Structures are given as structure tokens and as C-alpha cells.
Amino acid sequence: MENLKLATLRPDRQKTTFRIGDVTVGKDFIIIAGPCAVESEAQIIASAIDVKEAGGNMLRGGAFKPRTSPYAFQGLGIKGLRLLEKARRETGLPIVTEVIDSRDVSWVCEYVDILQIGARNMQNFSLLKEVGKAGKPVLLKRGMYSTLAEWLNCAEYILAEGNPNVILCERGIRTFETYTRNTLDLSMVPAVKEITHLPIIVDPSHGTGRLSLILPMSLASVAAGADGVIVEVHHNPAEARSDKDQQMPPEMFRKFVVEMRQLQRFMQESGTRP
Ligand code: PEP
Ligand code: MN
């Protein structure tokens, strides 16, 4: 692929791996879970405990929410970050949260383990350069109208600033289909692996917007060779302040983790490779 210098697969086919908490990204299959947004102390701590007890590896939760309407809940900002820090102290789970403004990157870094760049900001080049200078791994979501080449060039922006720890995240693209919130393009998982050394995870929560489709598409992500999934979990989805239709309640997430680990184990033990 043209113009990619750092993201392309190396001659020795060595993959990018790095340690966060007790997992190695790019090697272990990681399950990142948590609410769409941090809403209150009770909510994020309960969610973090749910995620930890079920066997999730990291906690997600937005403190800055990029919403379609300016009147919708925009997130708790710094208060949300402090609550995420508290959730990490209580559970030991590393924190993944979105940053939406280049001016916030350096101080947000003090609270989080992975900086998320959302779909709407995938091509915000000043933000990409800023997270490229930050000393934290970056989860780079695919823009909803982006080609693979555009997406990988955005990863290249981060790598070119000296940050080698980029995780790609397929979260669905806009198509003519309206039954699902987006069209989850799982072909990106093997395609990314064919071209780059970067880990790729899948977000079937935003990718489908439907609770009933999250487990099947997550299992398909394992089968396709993904390095992990990021899913939304809320202790009381009906009360959620954003994305209430796609957040799994804790009981559902517990079963989800069991089924995901079972498929992973089956693939490992049987030597099934995508
Ligand atoms: C999110 O993960 O909170 C989010 C807003 O997702 P996306 O950027 O993929 O829409
Ligand atoms: Mn969401």
C-alpha cells in the first residue's frame, strides 16, 4: 500500500505487541468492556466490578462524548476521568477512554492507559499528531466513511510521531443498510493482518447497535483472527445516558465472556488458524 512506511508488515512478519496490565496486546485476546459513558461514581464502579468479575481485561468509558446533537449528554469531562481513575484503583483494570481535542491529550494521559480516537476524529490530523507524541498506546477507530488505506495512513501519522503502540479498531461503516447501526466490516481483520504488523480489535456494539448481534459478531471476530473486542456493558442499560440499546447488562456479559473464551480455547487447542 502506497505511502505506508512504518505500518507495513515487516520482512520478518514480526507483529507489534505491548504489555498493558496483565495482558500482552497483539498476543493475548483482549476483552475491553464498560459503559458508553461515565455517568456517575456508582455507575462506573459497579460497571468496573462487573467487567472484572466476568473476566474482562480492560475498562472502557467515555468522559468526552462526541454526540450527534449538541444538546445530548456530552460526558462528565475531568470528573469522569477522576472516576475512571478510581475504578482502576478499585479493580486494577487498565482504562481506555476517548480524547476528542488535541489540547486535552497531555493531561488526559495522566488518567488513562489507552487513548481512544473515535470514528469521527479518525482524520483529525492535529489530534493524531498529538497522540503520536503522547507516551500512551492509542486505539484508533476506523472512520465511518473511511477506506482501509485512509485508516492505515492515520495510524501512520501516529507512528511517524514516534508512538509505536497503535491498536486499530473496526467499528462498522455507513452503508445503505439501516437494520444495523453500521455495517461491521469483518473482512478488515484479515486484511489489516495481511498489510500491517498492528493489532486489530473489533467493536460490535457500535458496529451493529443491536444487543442480539453482539455475541455472534464477536465470535466471528475471534474466528477471523482479531486481537480482541471492545463492547459496551452497563449495570442498568435502560437508564443509560447514551447508546442504551446496545449496552449489555452484566448477566449477559458474563455469558459473553464464557462463550468467547471457549471459542478462543477451541481454536488454540485445535490449531485452527484464520
Ligand atoms: C465510543 O466507543 O464511545 C464511540 C463513540 O465509538 P465510535 O467513535 O466508534 O462511534
Ligand atoms: Mn457508545
Tab-separated table of C-alpha atoms and ligand atoms in Angstrom:
chain	number	residue	atom	x	y	z
A	1	MET	CA	0.000	0.000	0.000
A	2	GLU	CA	1.357	3.397	-1.068
A	3	ASN	CA	2.917	5.859	1.385
A	4	LEU	CA	2.987	3.495	4.343
A	5	LYS	CA	6.491	3.252	5.746
A	6	LEU	CA	6.041	2.278	9.365
A	7	ALA	CA	2.697	0.473	9.433
A	8	THR	CA	3.507	-2.103	6.749
A	9	LEU	CA	4.252	-5.701	7.596
A	10	ARG	CA	7.954	-6.162	8.384
A	11	PRO	CA	10.099	-8.578	6.326
A	12	ASP	CA	10.283	-10.949	9.330
A	13	ARG	CA	6.476	-10.643	9.784
A	14	GLN	CA	7.033	-9.617	13.418
A	15	LYS	CA	3.800	-8.259	14.962
A	16	THR	CA	3.536	-5.258	17.267
A	17	THR	CA	2.940	-6.409	20.843
A	18	PHE	CA	2.984	-4.499	24.117
A	19	ARG	CA	2.057	-5.104	27.708
A	20	ILE	CA	-0.866	-3.398	29.479
A	21	GLY	CA	-1.861	-4.601	32.927
A	22	ASP	CA	-1.722	-8.386	32.865
A	23	VAL	CA	-2.192	-8.862	29.104
A	24	THR	CA	0.005	-8.561	26.031
A	25	VAL	CA	-1.830	-6.671	23.305
A	26	GLY	CA	-1.230	-8.308	19.924
A	27	LYS	CA	-0.721	-11.722	21.538
A	28	ASP	CA	-3.479	-12.389	24.088
A	29	PHE	CA	-7.104	-11.977	23.037
A	30	ILE	CA	-8.301	-8.914	24.952
A	31	ILE	CA	-11.824	-8.082	26.001
A	32	ILE	CA	-12.341	-4.385	26.720
A	33	ALA	CA	-15.737	-3.592	28.214
A	34	GLY	CA	-17.655	-0.924	30.046
A	35	PRO	CA	-20.346	1.673	29.597
A	36	CYS	CA	-20.611	4.035	26.654
A	37	ALA	CA	-20.133	6.975	29.027
A	38	VAL	CA	-19.049	7.513	32.608
A	39	GLU	CA	-22.252	8.759	34.240
A	40	SER	CA	-21.673	8.676	37.995
A	41	GLU	CA	-19.372	7.173	40.595
A	42	ALA	CA	-21.840	4.414	41.478
A	43	GLN	CA	-22.367	3.545	37.799
A	44	ILE	CA	-18.694	3.325	36.773
A	45	ILE	CA	-17.578	1.473	39.892
A	46	ALA	CA	-20.428	-1.060	39.531
A	47	SER	CA	-19.584	-1.492	35.834
A	48	ALA	CA	-15.878	-1.926	36.568
A	49	ILE	CA	-16.625	-4.615	39.149
A	50	ASP	CA	-18.978	-6.363	36.674
A	51	VAL	CA	-16.289	-6.305	33.966
A	52	LYS	CA	-13.571	-7.535	36.323
A	53	GLU	CA	-15.655	-10.334	37.839
A	54	ALA	CA	-16.779	-11.559	34.421
A	55	GLY	CA	-13.167	-11.800	33.211
A	56	GLY	CA	-12.819	-8.672	31.074
A	57	ASN	CA	-9.273	-7.320	30.657
A	58	MET	CA	-9.775	-3.548	30.494
A	59	LEU	CA	-12.430	-0.961	31.326
A	60	ARG	CA	-13.821	1.414	28.720
A	61	GLY	CA	-15.948	4.511	29.421
A	62	GLY	CA	-16.206	7.901	27.760
A	63	ALA	CA	-15.614	11.129	29.685
A	64	PHE	CA	-15.777	13.216	26.494
A	65	LYS	CA	-18.630	12.039	24.251
A	66	PRO	CA	-18.743	13.065	20.583
A	67	ARG	CA	-22.532	13.308	20.204
A	68	THR	CA	-24.565	13.920	17.061
A	69	SER	CA	-26.655	16.566	18.851
A	70	PRO	CA	-25.042	19.423	20.804
A	71	TYR	CA	-27.914	19.077	23.309
A	72	ALA	CA	-27.202	15.415	24.084
A	73	PHE	CA	-25.122	14.360	27.131
A	74	GLN	CA	-21.522	15.345	26.368
A	75	GLY	CA	-19.825	13.392	29.168
A	76	LEU	CA	-18.532	14.373	32.597
A	77	GLY	CA	-15.116	15.589	31.401
A	78	ILE	CA	-12.424	15.733	34.069
A	79	LYS	CA	-14.839	14.460	36.704
A	80	GLY	CA	-15.349	11.363	34.536
A	81	LEU	CA	-11.599	10.846	34.260
A	82	ARG	CA	-11.232	11.023	38.036
A	83	LEU	CA	-13.966	8.417	38.401
A	84	LEU	CA	-12.205	6.167	35.867
A	85	GLU	CA	-9.022	6.517	37.894
A	86	LYS	CA	-10.960	5.464	40.973
A	87	ALA	CA	-12.414	2.458	39.100
A	88	ARG	CA	-8.875	1.422	38.151
A	89	ARG	CA	-7.749	1.719	41.784
A	90	GLU	CA	-10.650	-0.452	42.937
A	91	THR	CA	-10.375	-3.178	40.283
A	92	GLY	CA	-6.873	-2.953	38.801
A	93	LEU	CA	-8.385	-2.786	35.300
A	94	PRO	CA	-6.485	-0.597	32.811
A	95	ILE	CA	-8.567	2.289	31.441
A	96	VAL	CA	-9.469	3.043	27.803
A	97	THR	CA	-11.094	6.404	27.151
A	98	GLU	CA	-11.663	8.728	24.225
A	99	VAL	CA	-9.898	12.041	23.741
A	100	ILE	CA	-11.552	14.432	21.297
A	101	ASP	CA	-9.398	17.569	21.457
A	102	SER	CA	-5.655	17.879	20.849
A	103	ARG	CA	-5.427	20.442	23.689
A	104	ASP	CA	-6.541	17.769	26.177
A	105	VAL	CA	-4.131	14.974	25.253
A	106	SER	CA	-1.255	15.671	27.653
A	107	TRP	CA	-3.370	15.967	30.797
A	108	VAL	CA	-5.818	13.158	29.859
A	109	CYS	CA	-2.751	10.890	29.624
A	110	GLU	CA	-2.314	11.200	33.381
A	111	TYR	CA	-5.577	9.332	33.951
A	112	VAL	CA	-5.657	6.593	31.309
A	113	ASP	CA	-3.813	3.582	29.941
A	114	ILE	CA	-5.032	3.737	26.331
A	115	LEU	CA	-6.169	6.855	24.438
A	116	GLN	CA	-9.107	6.201	22.123
A	117	ILE	CA	-9.518	8.168	18.890
A	118	GLY	CA	-13.149	7.914	17.857
A	119	ALA	CA	-14.517	7.257	14.381
A	120	ARG	CA	-15.499	10.901	13.960
A	121	ASN	CA	-11.954	12.032	14.676
A	122	MET	CA	-10.030	9.410	12.721
A	123	GLN	CA	-8.741	12.030	10.289
A	124	ASN	CA	-8.288	14.838	12.823
A	125	PHE	CA	-4.616	15.152	11.954
A	126	SER	CA	-3.632	17.588	14.703
A	127	LEU	CA	-5.176	15.199	17.247
A	128	LEU	CA	-3.335	12.252	15.658
A	129	LYS	CA	-0.011	14.114	15.840
A	130	GLU	CA	-0.640	14.961	19.475
A	131	VAL	CA	-1.422	11.356	20.498
A	132	GLY	CA	1.629	10.350	18.458
A	133	LYS	CA	3.720	12.387	20.904
A	134	ALA	CA	1.933	11.022	23.985
A	135	GLY	CA	3.545	8.197	25.867
A	136	LYS	CA	0.388	6.067	25.829
A	137	PRO	CA	-0.930	3.416	23.432
A	138	VAL	CA	-3.637	4.607	21.038
A	139	LEU	CA	-6.825	2.811	19.993
A	140	LEU	CA	-7.610	4.169	16.523
A	141	LYS	CA	-11.165	3.569	15.379
A	142	ARG	CA	-11.985	3.347	11.699
A	143	GLY	CA	-13.853	6.392	10.409
A	144	MET	CA	-17.378	5.569	9.305
A	145	TYR	CA	-16.633	6.647	5.707
A	146	SER	CA	-13.014	5.554	5.517
A	147	THR	CA	-11.206	3.127	3.296
A	148	LEU	CA	-8.554	0.807	4.667
A	149	ALA	CA	-5.857	2.961	3.029
A	150	GLU	CA	-7.143	6.146	4.704
A	151	TRP	CA	-7.350	4.388	8.056
A	152	LEU	CA	-3.820	2.979	7.849
A	153	ASN	CA	-2.468	6.381	6.856
A	154	CYS	CA	-3.967	7.735	10.073
A	155	ALA	CA	-2.134	5.023	12.008
A	156	GLU	CA	0.990	6.093	10.104
A	157	TYR	CA	0.543	9.670	11.423
A	158	ILE	CA	0.741	8.340	14.989
A	159	LEU	CA	3.666	6.011	14.285
A	160	ALA	CA	5.537	8.805	12.467
A	161	GLU	CA	5.469	10.904	15.659
A	162	GLY	CA	7.316	8.141	17.479
A	163	ASN	CA	4.469	6.264	19.158
A	164	PRO	CA	4.699	2.581	18.108
A	165	ASN	CA	1.757	1.334	20.165
A	166	VAL	CA	-1.275	1.658	17.929
A	167	ILE	CA	-4.279	-0.674	18.022
A	168	LEU	CA	-6.723	-0.493	15.115
A	169	CYS	CA	-10.441	-0.895	15.787
A	170	GLU	CA	-13.045	-1.875	13.189
A	171	ARG	CA	-16.369	-0.340	14.316
A	172	GLY	CA	-18.502	-0.534	11.192
A	173	ILE	CA	-19.034	1.772	8.250
A	174	ARG	CA	-22.052	3.571	6.776
A	175	THR	CA	-23.832	1.658	4.036
A	176	PHE	CA	-27.397	1.635	2.690
A	177	GLU	CA	-28.356	-0.902	5.395
A	178	THR	CA	-30.458	0.527	8.213
A	179	TYR	CA	-31.340	-2.604	10.235
A	180	THR	CA	-27.920	-2.398	11.843
A	181	ARG	CA	-26.487	0.894	13.119
A	182	ASN	CA	-23.418	0.390	10.905
A	183	THR	CA	-22.160	-2.408	8.674
A	184	LEU	CA	-19.450	-4.235	10.584
A	185	ASP	CA	-16.713	-4.963	8.070
A	186	LEU	CA	-15.019	-8.044	9.498
A	187	SER	CA	-13.014	-8.530	6.312
A	188	MET	CA	-10.805	-5.745	7.697
A	189	VAL	CA	-9.426	-8.124	10.325
A	190	PRO	CA	-7.553	-10.433	7.920
A	191	ALA	CA	-6.950	-7.524	5.503
A	192	VAL	CA	-5.179	-5.467	8.195
A	193	LYS	CA	-3.106	-8.503	9.154
A	194	GLU	CA	-2.087	-9.041	5.545
A	195	ILE	CA	-0.739	-5.491	5.253
A	196	THR	CA	0.410	-4.341	8.709
A	197	HIS	CA	2.029	-5.554	11.913
A	198	LEU	CA	-0.500	-3.661	14.065
A	199	PRO	CA	-3.047	-5.371	16.315
A	200	ILE	CA	-6.705	-5.033	15.351
A	201	ILE	CA	-9.758	-5.332	17.587
A	202	VAL	CA	-13.475	-5.182	16.745
A	203	ASP	CA	-16.302	-3.080	18.222
A	204	PRO	CA	-19.543	-4.971	17.520
A	205	SER	CA	-21.512	-2.694	19.887
A	206	HIS	CA	-21.208	0.387	17.664
A	207	GLY	CA	-20.766	-1.877	14.640
A	208	THR	CA	-24.263	-3.363	14.919
A	209	GLY	CA	-26.108	-1.264	17.513
A	210	ARG	CA	-28.113	-4.380	18.408
A	211	LEU	CA	-27.690	-6.456	21.543
A	212	SER	CA	-28.684	-9.703	19.817
A	213	LEU	CA	-25.890	-9.336	17.241
A	214	ILE	CA	-23.002	-8.596	19.588
A	215	LEU	CA	-22.121	-12.166	20.602
A	216	PRO	CA	-22.362	-13.662	17.072
A	217	MET	CA	-20.222	-10.874	15.578
A	218	SER	CA	-17.744	-11.128	18.458
A	219	LEU	CA	-17.388	-14.884	17.918
A	220	ALA	CA	-16.886	-14.168	14.217
A	221	SER	CA	-14.162	-11.675	15.189
A	222	VAL	CA	-12.321	-14.416	17.106
A	223	ALA	CA	-12.652	-16.729	14.120
A	224	ALA	CA	-11.371	-14.016	11.765
A	225	GLY	CA	-8.210	-13.637	13.877
A	226	ALA	CA	-8.923	-10.375	15.743
A	227	ASP	CA	-6.716	-9.461	18.710
A	228	GLY	CA	-9.703	-8.546	20.840
A	229	VAL	CA	-13.078	-6.875	21.099
A	230	ILE	CA	-14.384	-3.729	22.745
A	231	VAL	CA	-18.003	-3.945	23.895
A	232	GLU	CA	-20.419	-1.796	25.869
A	233	VAL	CA	-21.685	-3.046	29.238
A	234	HIS	CA	-23.947	-1.098	31.607
A	235	HIS	CA	-25.265	-2.209	35.002
A	236	ASN	CA	-28.685	-0.798	34.049
A	237	PRO	CA	-28.917	-0.241	30.258
A	238	ALA	CA	-32.456	1.187	30.397
A	239	GLU	CA	-31.098	4.125	32.406
A	240	ALA	CA	-28.012	4.735	30.248
A	241	ARG	CA	-27.482	8.344	29.109
A	242	SER	CA	-26.130	7.262	25.690
A	243	ASP	CA	-26.387	4.163	23.450
A	244	LYS	CA	-28.923	2.408	25.710
A	245	ASP	CA	-29.952	-0.117	23.024
A	246	GLN	CA	-26.518	-1.674	22.620
A	247	GLN	CA	-25.164	-1.998	26.152
A	248	MET	CA	-25.120	-5.481	27.620
A	249	PRO	CA	-26.434	-5.992	31.138
A	250	PRO	CA	-23.925	-7.703	33.479
A	251	GLU	CA	-25.532	-11.199	33.300
A	252	MET	CA	-25.332	-11.145	29.529
A	253	PHE	CA	-21.708	-10.007	29.614
A	254	ARG	CA	-20.766	-12.861	31.967
A	255	LYS	CA	-22.120	-15.429	29.482
A	256	PHE	CA	-20.500	-13.488	26.633
A	257	VAL	CA	-17.035	-13.829	28.180
A	258	VAL	CA	-17.508	-17.557	28.806
A	259	GLU	CA	-18.512	-18.201	25.182
A	260	MET	CA	-15.720	-16.030	23.801
A	261	ARG	CA	-13.049	-17.768	25.893
A	262	GLN	CA	-14.458	-21.167	24.877
A	263	LEU	CA	-14.079	-20.399	21.176
A	264	GLN	CA	-10.584	-18.997	21.716
A	265	ARG	CA	-9.564	-22.120	23.607
A	266	PHE	CA	-11.052	-24.358	20.922
A	267	MET	CA	-9.131	-22.526	18.210
A	268	GLN	CA	-5.874	-22.659	20.163
A	269	GLU	CA	-6.169	-26.306	21.113
A	270	SER	CA	-7.269	-27.492	17.699
A	271	GLY	CA	-4.689	-25.329	15.902
A	272	THR	CA	-7.454	-23.596	13.908
A	273	ARG	CA	-5.937	-20.545	12.225
A	274	PRO	CA	-7.823	-17.930	10.273
B	1	PEP	C1	-17.278	5.012	21.567
B	1	PEP	O1	-16.635	3.956	21.512
B	1	PEP	O2	-17.626	5.521	22.624
B	1	PEP	C2	-17.663	5.701	20.317
B	1	PEP	C3	-18.205	6.912	20.332
B	1	PEP	O3	-17.459	4.974	19.217
B	1	PEP	P1	-17.224	5.435	17.700
B	1	PEP	O4	-16.192	6.516	17.716
B	1	PEP	O5	-16.761	4.173	17.050
B	1	PEP	O6	-18.570	5.891	17.199
B	2	MN	MN	-21.341	4.253	22.673
